[in-house]
Coordinates of C-alpha atoms and ligand atoms in Angstrom, one line a residue:
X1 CA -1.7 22.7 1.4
X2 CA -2.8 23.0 -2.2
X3 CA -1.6 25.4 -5.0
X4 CA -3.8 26.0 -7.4
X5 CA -1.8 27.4 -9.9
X6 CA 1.6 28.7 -10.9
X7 CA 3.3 31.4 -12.3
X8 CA 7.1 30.8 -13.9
X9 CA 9.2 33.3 -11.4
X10 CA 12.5 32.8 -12.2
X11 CA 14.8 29.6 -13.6
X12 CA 18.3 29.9 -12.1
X13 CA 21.3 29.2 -14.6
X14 CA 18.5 28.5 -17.9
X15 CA 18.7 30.8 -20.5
X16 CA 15.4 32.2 -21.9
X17 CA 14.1 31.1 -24.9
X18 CA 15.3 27.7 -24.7
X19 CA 11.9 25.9 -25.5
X20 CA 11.8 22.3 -27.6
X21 CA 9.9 20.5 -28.6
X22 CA 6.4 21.0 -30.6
X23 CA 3.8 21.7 -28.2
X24 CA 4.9 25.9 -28.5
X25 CA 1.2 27.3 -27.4
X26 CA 0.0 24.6 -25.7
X27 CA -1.4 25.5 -21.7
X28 CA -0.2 23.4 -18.8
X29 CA -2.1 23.6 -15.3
X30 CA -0.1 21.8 -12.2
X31 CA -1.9 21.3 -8.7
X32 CA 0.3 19.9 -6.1
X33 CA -0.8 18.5 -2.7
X34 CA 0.5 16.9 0.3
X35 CA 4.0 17.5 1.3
X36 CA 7.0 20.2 0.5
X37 CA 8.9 17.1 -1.5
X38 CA 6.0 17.4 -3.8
X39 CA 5.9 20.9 -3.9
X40 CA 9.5 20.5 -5.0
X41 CA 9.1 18.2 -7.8
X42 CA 5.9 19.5 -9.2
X43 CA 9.1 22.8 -9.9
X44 CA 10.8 19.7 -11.6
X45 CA 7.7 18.8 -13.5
X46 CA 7.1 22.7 -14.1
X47 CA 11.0 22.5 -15.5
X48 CA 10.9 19.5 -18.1
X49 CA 7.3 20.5 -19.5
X50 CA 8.6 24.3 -20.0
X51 CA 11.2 22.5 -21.7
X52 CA 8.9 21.0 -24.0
X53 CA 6.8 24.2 -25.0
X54 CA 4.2 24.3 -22.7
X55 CA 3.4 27.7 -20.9
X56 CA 2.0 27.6 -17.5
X57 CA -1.9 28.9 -16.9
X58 CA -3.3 29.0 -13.2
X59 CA -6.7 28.4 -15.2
X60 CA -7.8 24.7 -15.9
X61 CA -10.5 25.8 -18.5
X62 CA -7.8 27.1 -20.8
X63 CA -5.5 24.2 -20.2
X64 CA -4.5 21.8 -23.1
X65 CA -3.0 19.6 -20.1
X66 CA -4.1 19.6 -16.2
X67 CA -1.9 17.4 -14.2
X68 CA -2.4 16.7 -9.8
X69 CA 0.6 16.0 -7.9
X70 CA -0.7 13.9 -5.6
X71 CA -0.1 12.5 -2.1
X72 CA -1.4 9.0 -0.3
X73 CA 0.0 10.0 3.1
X74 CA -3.5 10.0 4.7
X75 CA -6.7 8.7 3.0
X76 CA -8.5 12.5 2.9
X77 CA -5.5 13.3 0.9
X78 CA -6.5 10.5 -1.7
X79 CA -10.4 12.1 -1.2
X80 CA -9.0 15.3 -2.1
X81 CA -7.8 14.2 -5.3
X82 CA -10.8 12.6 -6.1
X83 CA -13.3 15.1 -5.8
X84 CA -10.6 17.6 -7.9
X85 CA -11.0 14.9 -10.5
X86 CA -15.0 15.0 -10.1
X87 CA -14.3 18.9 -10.9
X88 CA -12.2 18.1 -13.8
X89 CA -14.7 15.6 -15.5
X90 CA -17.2 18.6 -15.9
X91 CA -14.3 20.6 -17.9
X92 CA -13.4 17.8 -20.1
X93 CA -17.1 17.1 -20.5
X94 CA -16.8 21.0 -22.6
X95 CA -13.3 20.8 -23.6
X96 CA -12.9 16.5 -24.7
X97 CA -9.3 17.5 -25.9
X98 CA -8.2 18.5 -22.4
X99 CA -5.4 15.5 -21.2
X100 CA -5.7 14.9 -17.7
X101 CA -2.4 13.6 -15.3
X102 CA -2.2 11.9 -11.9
X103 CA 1.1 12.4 -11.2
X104 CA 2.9 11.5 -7.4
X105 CA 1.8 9.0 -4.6
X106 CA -1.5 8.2 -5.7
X107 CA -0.1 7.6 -9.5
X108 CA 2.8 5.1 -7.9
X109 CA 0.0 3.6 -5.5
X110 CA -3.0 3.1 -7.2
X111 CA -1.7 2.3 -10.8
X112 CA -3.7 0.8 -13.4
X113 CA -6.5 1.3 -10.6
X114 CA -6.9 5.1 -11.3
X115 CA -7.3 4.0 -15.5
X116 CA -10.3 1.5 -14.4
X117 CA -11.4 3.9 -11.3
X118 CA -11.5 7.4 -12.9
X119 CA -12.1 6.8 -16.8
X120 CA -11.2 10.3 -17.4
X121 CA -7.6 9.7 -16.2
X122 CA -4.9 9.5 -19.5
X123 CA -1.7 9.9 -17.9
X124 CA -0.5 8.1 -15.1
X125 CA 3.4 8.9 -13.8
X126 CA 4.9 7.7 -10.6
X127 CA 7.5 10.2 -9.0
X128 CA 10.2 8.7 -11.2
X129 CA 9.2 9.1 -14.3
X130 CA 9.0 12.7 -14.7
X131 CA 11.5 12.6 -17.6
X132 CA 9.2 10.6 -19.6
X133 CA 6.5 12.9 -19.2
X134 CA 6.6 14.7 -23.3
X135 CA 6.5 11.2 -24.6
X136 CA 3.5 9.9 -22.4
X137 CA 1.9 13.4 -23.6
X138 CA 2.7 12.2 -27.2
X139 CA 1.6 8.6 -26.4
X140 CA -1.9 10.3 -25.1
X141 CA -2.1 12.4 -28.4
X142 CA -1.9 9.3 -30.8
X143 CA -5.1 7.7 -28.3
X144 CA -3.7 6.1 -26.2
X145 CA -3.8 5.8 -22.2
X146 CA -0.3 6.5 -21.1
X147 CA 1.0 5.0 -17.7
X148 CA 4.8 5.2 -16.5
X149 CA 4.9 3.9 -12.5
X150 CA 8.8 1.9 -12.7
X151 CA 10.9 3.3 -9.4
X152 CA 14.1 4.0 -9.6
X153 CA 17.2 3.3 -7.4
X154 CA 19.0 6.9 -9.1
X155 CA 16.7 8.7 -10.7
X156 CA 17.5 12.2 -8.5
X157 CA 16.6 14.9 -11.3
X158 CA 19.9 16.4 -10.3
X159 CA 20.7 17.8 -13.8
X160 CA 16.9 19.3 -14.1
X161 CA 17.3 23.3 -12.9
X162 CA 13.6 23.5 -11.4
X163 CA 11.1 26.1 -12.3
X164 CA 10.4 28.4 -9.0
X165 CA 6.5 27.6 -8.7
X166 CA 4.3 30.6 -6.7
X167 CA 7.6 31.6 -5.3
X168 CA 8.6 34.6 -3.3
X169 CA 11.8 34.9 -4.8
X170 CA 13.5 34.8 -1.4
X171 CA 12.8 31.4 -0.1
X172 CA 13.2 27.9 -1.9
X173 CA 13.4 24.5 -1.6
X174 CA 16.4 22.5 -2.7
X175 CA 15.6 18.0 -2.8
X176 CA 19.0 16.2 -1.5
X177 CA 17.5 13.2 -2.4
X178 CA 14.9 10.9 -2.7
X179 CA 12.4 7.6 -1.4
X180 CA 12.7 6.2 1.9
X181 CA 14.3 3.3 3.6
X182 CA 13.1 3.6 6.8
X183 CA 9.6 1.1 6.6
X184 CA 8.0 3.4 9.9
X185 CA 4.7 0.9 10.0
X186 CA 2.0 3.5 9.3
X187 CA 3.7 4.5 6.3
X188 CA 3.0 4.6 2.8
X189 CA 6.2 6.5 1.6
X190 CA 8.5 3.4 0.9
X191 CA 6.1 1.9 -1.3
X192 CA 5.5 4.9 -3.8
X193 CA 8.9 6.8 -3.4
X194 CA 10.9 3.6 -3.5
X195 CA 14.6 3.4 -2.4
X196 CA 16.5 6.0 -0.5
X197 CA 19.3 7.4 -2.9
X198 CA 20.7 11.2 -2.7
X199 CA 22.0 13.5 -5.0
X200 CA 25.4 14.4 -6.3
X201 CA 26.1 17.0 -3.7
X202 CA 27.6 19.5 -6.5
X203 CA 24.5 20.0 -8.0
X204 CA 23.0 20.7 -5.0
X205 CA 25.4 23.2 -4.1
X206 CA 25.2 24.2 -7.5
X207 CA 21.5 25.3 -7.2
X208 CA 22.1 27.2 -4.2
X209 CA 24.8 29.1 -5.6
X210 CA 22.7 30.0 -8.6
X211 CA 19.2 30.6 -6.0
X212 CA 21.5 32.7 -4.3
X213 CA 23.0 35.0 -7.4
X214 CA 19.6 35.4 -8.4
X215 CA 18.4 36.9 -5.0
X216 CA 16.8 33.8 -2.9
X217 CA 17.9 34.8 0.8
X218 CA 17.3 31.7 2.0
X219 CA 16.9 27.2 1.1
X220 CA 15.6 24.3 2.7
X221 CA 17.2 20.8 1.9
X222 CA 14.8 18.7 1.7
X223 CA 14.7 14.6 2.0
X224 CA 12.4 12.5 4.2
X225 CA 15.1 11.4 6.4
X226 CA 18.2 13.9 6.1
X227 CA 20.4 12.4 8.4
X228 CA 21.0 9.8 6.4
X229 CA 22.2 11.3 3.2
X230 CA 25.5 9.8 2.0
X231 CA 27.2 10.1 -1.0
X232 CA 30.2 9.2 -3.0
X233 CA 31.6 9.9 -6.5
X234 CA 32.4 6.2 -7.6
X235 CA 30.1 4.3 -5.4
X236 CA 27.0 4.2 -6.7
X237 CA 23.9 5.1 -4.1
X238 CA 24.2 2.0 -2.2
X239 CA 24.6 3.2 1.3
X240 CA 25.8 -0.1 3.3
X241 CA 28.5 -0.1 0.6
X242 CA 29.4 3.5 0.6
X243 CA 29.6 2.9 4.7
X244 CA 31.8 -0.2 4.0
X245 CA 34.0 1.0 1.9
X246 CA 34.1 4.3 3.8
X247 CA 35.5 2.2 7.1
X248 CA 38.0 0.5 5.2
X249 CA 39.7 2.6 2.5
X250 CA 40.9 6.6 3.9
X251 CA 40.0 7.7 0.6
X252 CA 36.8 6.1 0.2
X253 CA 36.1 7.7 4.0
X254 CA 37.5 11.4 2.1
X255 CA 35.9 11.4 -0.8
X256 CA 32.5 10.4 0.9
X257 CA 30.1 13.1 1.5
X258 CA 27.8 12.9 4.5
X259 CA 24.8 15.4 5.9
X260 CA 27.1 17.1 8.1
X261 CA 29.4 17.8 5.4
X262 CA 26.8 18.8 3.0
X263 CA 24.9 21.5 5.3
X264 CA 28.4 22.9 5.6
X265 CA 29.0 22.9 2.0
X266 CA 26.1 24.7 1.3
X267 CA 26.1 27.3 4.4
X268 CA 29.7 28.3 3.7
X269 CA 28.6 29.5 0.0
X270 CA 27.3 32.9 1.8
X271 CA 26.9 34.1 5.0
X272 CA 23.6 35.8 4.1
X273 CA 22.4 32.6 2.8
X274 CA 20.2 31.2 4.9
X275 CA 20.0 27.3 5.8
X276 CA 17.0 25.0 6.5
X277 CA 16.8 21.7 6.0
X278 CA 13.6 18.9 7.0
X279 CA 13.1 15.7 7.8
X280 CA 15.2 14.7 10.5
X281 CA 14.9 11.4 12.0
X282 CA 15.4 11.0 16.1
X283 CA 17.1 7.9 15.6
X284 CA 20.0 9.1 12.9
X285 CA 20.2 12.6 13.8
X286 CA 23.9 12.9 14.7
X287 CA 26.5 14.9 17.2
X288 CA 28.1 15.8 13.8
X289 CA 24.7 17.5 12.4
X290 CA 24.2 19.7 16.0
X291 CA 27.9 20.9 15.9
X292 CA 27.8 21.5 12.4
X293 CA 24.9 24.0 12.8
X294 CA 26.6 25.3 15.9
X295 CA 29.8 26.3 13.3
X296 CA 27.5 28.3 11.1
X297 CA 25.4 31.3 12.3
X298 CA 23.2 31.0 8.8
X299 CA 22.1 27.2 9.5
X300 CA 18.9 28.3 11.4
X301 CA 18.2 27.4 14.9
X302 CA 15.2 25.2 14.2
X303 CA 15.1 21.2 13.9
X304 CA 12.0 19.3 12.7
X305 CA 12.1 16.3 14.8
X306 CA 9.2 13.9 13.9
X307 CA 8.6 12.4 17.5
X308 CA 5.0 10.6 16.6
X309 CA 4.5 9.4 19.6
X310 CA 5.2 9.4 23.3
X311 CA 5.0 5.3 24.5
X312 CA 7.6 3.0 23.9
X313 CA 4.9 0.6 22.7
X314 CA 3.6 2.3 20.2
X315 CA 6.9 3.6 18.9
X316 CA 8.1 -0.1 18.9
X317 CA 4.9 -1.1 16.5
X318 CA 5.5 2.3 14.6
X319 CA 9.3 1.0 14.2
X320 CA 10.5 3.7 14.0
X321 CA 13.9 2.5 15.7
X322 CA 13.6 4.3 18.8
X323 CA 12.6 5.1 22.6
X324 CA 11.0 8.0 24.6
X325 CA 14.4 8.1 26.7
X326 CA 16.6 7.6 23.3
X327 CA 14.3 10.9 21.8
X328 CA 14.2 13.2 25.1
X329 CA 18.3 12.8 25.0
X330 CA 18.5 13.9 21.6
X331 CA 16.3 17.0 22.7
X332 CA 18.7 17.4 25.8
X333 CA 22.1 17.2 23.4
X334 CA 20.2 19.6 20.9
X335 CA 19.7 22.2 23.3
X336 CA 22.7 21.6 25.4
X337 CA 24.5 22.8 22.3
X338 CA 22.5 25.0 20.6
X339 CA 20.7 27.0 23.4
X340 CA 17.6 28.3 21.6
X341 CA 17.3 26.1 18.9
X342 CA 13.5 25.5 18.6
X343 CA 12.2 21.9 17.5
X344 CA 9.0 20.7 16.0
X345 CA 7.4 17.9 15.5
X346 CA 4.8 15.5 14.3
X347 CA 2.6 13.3 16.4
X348 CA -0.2 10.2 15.0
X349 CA -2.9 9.8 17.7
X350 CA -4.8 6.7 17.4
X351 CA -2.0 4.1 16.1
X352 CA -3.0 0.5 16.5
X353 CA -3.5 -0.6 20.0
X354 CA -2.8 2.9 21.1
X355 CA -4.2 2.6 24.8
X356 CA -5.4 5.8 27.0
X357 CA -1.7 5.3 29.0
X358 CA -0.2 5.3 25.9
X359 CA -1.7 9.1 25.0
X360 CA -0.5 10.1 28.7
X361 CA 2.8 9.7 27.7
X362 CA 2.4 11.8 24.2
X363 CA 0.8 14.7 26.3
X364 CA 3.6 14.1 28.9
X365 CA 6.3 13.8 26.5
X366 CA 5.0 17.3 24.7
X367 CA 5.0 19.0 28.2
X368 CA 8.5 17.2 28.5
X369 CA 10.1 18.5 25.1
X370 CA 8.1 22.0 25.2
X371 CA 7.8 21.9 21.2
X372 CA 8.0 25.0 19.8
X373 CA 5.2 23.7 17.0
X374 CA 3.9 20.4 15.8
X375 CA 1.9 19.0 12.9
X376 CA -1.0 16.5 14.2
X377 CA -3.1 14.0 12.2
X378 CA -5.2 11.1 13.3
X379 CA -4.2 7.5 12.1
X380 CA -5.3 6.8 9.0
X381 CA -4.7 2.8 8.0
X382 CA -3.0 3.2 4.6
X383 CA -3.3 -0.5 2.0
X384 CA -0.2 -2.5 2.2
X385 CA 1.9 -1.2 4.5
X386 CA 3.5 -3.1 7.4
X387 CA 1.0 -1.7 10.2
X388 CA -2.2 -2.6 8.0
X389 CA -1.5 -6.1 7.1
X390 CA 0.0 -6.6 10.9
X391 CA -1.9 -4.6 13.5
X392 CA -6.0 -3.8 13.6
X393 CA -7.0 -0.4 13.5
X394 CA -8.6 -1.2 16.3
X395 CA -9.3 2.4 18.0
X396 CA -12.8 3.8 17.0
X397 CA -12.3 7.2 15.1
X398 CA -14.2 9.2 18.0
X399 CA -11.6 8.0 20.0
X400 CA -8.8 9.0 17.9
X401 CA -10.9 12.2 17.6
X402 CA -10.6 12.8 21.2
X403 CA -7.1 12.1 21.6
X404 CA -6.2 14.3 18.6
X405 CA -8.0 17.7 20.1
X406 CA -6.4 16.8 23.4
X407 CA -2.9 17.0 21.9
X408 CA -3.9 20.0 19.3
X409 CA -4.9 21.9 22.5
X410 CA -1.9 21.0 24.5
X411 CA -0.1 22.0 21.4
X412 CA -1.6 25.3 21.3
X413 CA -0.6 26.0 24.7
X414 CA 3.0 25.1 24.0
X415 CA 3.3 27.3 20.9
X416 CA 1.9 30.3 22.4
X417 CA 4.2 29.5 25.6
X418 CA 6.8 29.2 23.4
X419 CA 6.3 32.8 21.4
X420 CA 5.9 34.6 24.7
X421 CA 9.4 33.7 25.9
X422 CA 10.3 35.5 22.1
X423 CA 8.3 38.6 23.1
X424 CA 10.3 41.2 24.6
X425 CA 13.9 40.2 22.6
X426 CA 15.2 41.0 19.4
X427 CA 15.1 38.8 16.1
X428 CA 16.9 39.3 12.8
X429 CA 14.4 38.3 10.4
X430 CA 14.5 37.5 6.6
X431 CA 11.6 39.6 5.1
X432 CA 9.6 37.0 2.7
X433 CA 6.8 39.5 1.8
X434 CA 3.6 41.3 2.2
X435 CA 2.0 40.1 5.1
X436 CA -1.9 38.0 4.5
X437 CA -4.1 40.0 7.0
X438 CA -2.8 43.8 5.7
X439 CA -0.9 45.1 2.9
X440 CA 0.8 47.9 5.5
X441 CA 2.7 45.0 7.2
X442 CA 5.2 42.5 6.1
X443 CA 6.2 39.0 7.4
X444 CA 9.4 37.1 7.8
X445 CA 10.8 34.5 10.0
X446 CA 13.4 34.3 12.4
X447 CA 16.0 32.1 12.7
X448 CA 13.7 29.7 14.9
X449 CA 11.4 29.6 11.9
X450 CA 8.9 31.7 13.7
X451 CA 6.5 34.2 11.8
X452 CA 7.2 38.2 13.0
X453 CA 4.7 40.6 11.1
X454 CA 5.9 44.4 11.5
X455 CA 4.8 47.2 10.0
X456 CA 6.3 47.7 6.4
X457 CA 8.5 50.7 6.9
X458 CA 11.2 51.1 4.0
X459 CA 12.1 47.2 3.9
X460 CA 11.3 44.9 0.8
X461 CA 11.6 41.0 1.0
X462 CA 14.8 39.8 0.8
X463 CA 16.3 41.7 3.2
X464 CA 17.3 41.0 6.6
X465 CA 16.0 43.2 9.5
X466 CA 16.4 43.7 13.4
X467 CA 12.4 42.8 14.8
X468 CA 11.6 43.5 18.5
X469 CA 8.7 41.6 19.6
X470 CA 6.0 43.1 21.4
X471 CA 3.4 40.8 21.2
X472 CA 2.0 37.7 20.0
X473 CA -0.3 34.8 19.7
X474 CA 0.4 31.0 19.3
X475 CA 1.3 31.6 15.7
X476 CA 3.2 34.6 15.1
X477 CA 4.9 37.3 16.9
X478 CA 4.4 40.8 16.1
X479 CA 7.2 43.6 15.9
X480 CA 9.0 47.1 14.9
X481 CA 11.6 46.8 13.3
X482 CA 15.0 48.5 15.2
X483 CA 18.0 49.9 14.3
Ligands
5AD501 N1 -1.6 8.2 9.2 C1 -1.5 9.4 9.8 N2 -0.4 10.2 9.7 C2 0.6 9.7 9.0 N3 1.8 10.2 8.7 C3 2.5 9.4 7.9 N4 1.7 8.3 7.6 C4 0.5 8.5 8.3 C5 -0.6 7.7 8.4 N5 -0.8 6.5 7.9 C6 2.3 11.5 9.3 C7 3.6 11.3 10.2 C8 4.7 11.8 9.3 C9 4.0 12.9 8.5 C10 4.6 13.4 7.3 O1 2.7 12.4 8.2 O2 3.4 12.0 11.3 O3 5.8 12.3 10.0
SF4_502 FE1 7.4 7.5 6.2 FE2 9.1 7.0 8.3 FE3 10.1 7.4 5.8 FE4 9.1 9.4 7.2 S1 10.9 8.2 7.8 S2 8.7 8.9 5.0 S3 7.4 8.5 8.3 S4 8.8 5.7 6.4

């Protein structure tokens, strides 16, 4: 989803008029695309720039600075990027002052590439270097190319109090750490996130604390595998040696802070505080993390449960460390103990070898599950990672085409299947804002992460209401508001 510019909403905890640094007056435009981590630092970016003087403008042609945050997840993504570059090459062509950034994925990917590829390019910084980003400014003013791509094993930004981009002021995201060390195949995320290390947990509870003072309602945690967050004070971010050290040494084991005992740090700081968090992984998700949510109404009934496939094949050359029987139990625990708990998911059609028995048992699988929602993509062969120098992508993109509509309208089916059991019952929702089809009705979401529109009434975002559904379609439910 792209966000074409941003507006400062609020800065939990930073004081205003703090501004260094001697770029007072100078403009800063921020795009960020691909996925919510990105959304999140591009607030971090927003943060340390603010820092240095900059003011934000939603309008490239007044920029000093226009930076992308970009994403390499798929290879439209990278297209994307490209062809917003195209579009900035005509405004520098008027305005040969303006400094242009690729910051994110594509930065860490593509490197030097991008200086050679796209002349126009003067900044280059990989998702680490954010810190560095006012002296690569300064190293662009003196004429120079600047290009910072070095990953970090601890960079977290956990001192860095983010800017709220295009917020609502109800709703934010929170990053509980950062990289990735799961190597799924397909996936480009280990190579330009780097190492999986989280965040000293009382910053994190920290932020909320503060989002929550300043009226946000409600925050997602966000890493690309939760379930294995870990952390301890003396330890360093070294999970095998936090886990070590954790099984020998009671202390080590108390003073260690898992993803279980973070969600409950964080939904114990109010009741009206509502809890999210995104990615979970079938193959770590633990008893611990289910009961945990059980304990605490506020941790919403809703678990993003990336399946990607339904064949044991393919989830073998995906590694992804799992089976079709090991994932349907995890469903089957999930709901056992949290009746109601609605789970998404993402699916890949076309993966190497992928065979027409092999998409059976997605679609069967789906039908299995009954998955409140899902996010769908075709394969897309990404440079260097384990699947591309391993497997062939060997299944012609009508194919993959096919495959993908077949699951998108099996998909459809199960959403609106799934938002007709809703109709008819009551939902307390948290009221985000006006709602995008008429200014007469708001929208929220329910605990199940499902968007109710209702007619606006005396309620304002931010507040929590009573919703009876009365209708619906396969994306939202509509409602009046009770009670
Ligand atoms: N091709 C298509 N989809 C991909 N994803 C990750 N890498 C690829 C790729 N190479 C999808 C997965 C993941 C989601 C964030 O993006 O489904 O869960
Ligand atoms: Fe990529 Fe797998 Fe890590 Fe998700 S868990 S970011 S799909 S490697």
């Amino acid at each position: 989803m792209e966000n074409p510019a941003y507006n400062i909403i609020s800065n939990p905890g930073k004081p205003e008029g703090t501004k260094t640094g001697n770029n007072s007056g100078k403009k800063l435009f921020l795009e960020s695309y691909g996925c919510q981590m990105n959304f999140s630092d591009s607030e971090i970016v927003a943060s340390i720039l603010s820092d240095a003087g900059f003011t934000a403008t939603g309008n490239v042609h007044e920029s000093d600075v226009a930076l992308l945050n970009t994403c390499s997840i798929r290879d439209h993504a990278e297209q994307r990027v490209r062809h917003r570059l195209d579009e900035f090459q005509s405004v520098k062509k008027r305005k040969p002052h303006l400094v242009i950034g690729i910051l994110g994925c594509m930065a860490e990917r593509l490197k030097t590439k991008l200086l050679e590829e796209e002349k126009i390019v003067d900044i280059i910084a990989g998702p680490d270097s954010y810190r560095q980003l006012p002296l690569l400014l300064k190293q662009v003013e003196s004429g120079r190319k600047a290009i910072n791509t070095i990953l970090s094993a601890e960079e977290t930004y956990a001192d860095i109090t983010p800017v709220r981009i295009n917020g609502n002021g109800v709703t934010a995201f929170i990053s509980i750490m950062r990289g990735c060390d799961n190597m799924c195949s397909f996936c480009v995320v280990p190579f330009t996130r780097g190492r999986e290390r989280s965040r000293n947990p009382e910053t994190i509870v920290e932020e909320a604390k503060s989002l929550f003072d300043t009226g946000y309602r409600e925050v997602t945690l966000l890493g690309q595998n939760v379930d294995s967050y870990l952390w301890h004070p003396l330890l360093g971010t070294k999970k095998e040696i936090i886990k070590e050290k954790a099984n020998a040494d009671a202390e080590d084991k108390a003073d260690t802070v898992g993803f279980p005992d973070l969600l409950g740090l964080v939904a114990t700081i109010n009741p009206l505080l509502r809890v999210r968090f995104s990615t979970s992984y079938p193959k770590d998700i633990s008893d611990e993390v289910i009961n945990v949510m059980m304990k605490h109404e506020n941790i919403c009934r809703h678990i993003h449960l990336p399946v990607q496939s339904g064949s044991d094949d393919v989830l073998m050359r995906m590694n992804r460390g799992y089976t079709r029987d090991w994932y349907l139990d995890r469903v089957k625990k999930i709901r056992s103990v949290i009746p109601g708990c609605a789970i998404s998911t993402d699916i890949i059609t076309g993966f190497c070898g992928e065979t027409e028995d092999d998409q059976i048992m997605t679609l069967s699988l789906m039908d299995e599950v009954r998955f409140d929602f899902a996010y769908m993509f075709k394969y897309s062969e990404r440079p260097g990672t384990p699947a591309a120098k391993k497997y062939k992508d060997d299944v012609p993109d009508e194919i993959k085409t096919k495959r993908l509509q077949e699951v998108i309208a099996l998909q459809q089916k199960l959403s609106l299947e799934s938002n007709r059991r809703a109709v008819g019952k009551i939902h307390k929702v948290l009221v985000e804002g006006k709602s995008k089809r008429s200014d007469k009705h708001l929208f929220g979401r329910n605990t199940q992460n499902a968007v109710v529109v209702f007619p606006e009434g005396t309620c304002k975002p931010g507040d929590y209401v009573n919703v009876i559904a009365d209708g619906c379609t396969a994306a939202t439910l509509t409602g009046k508001v009770i009670g």
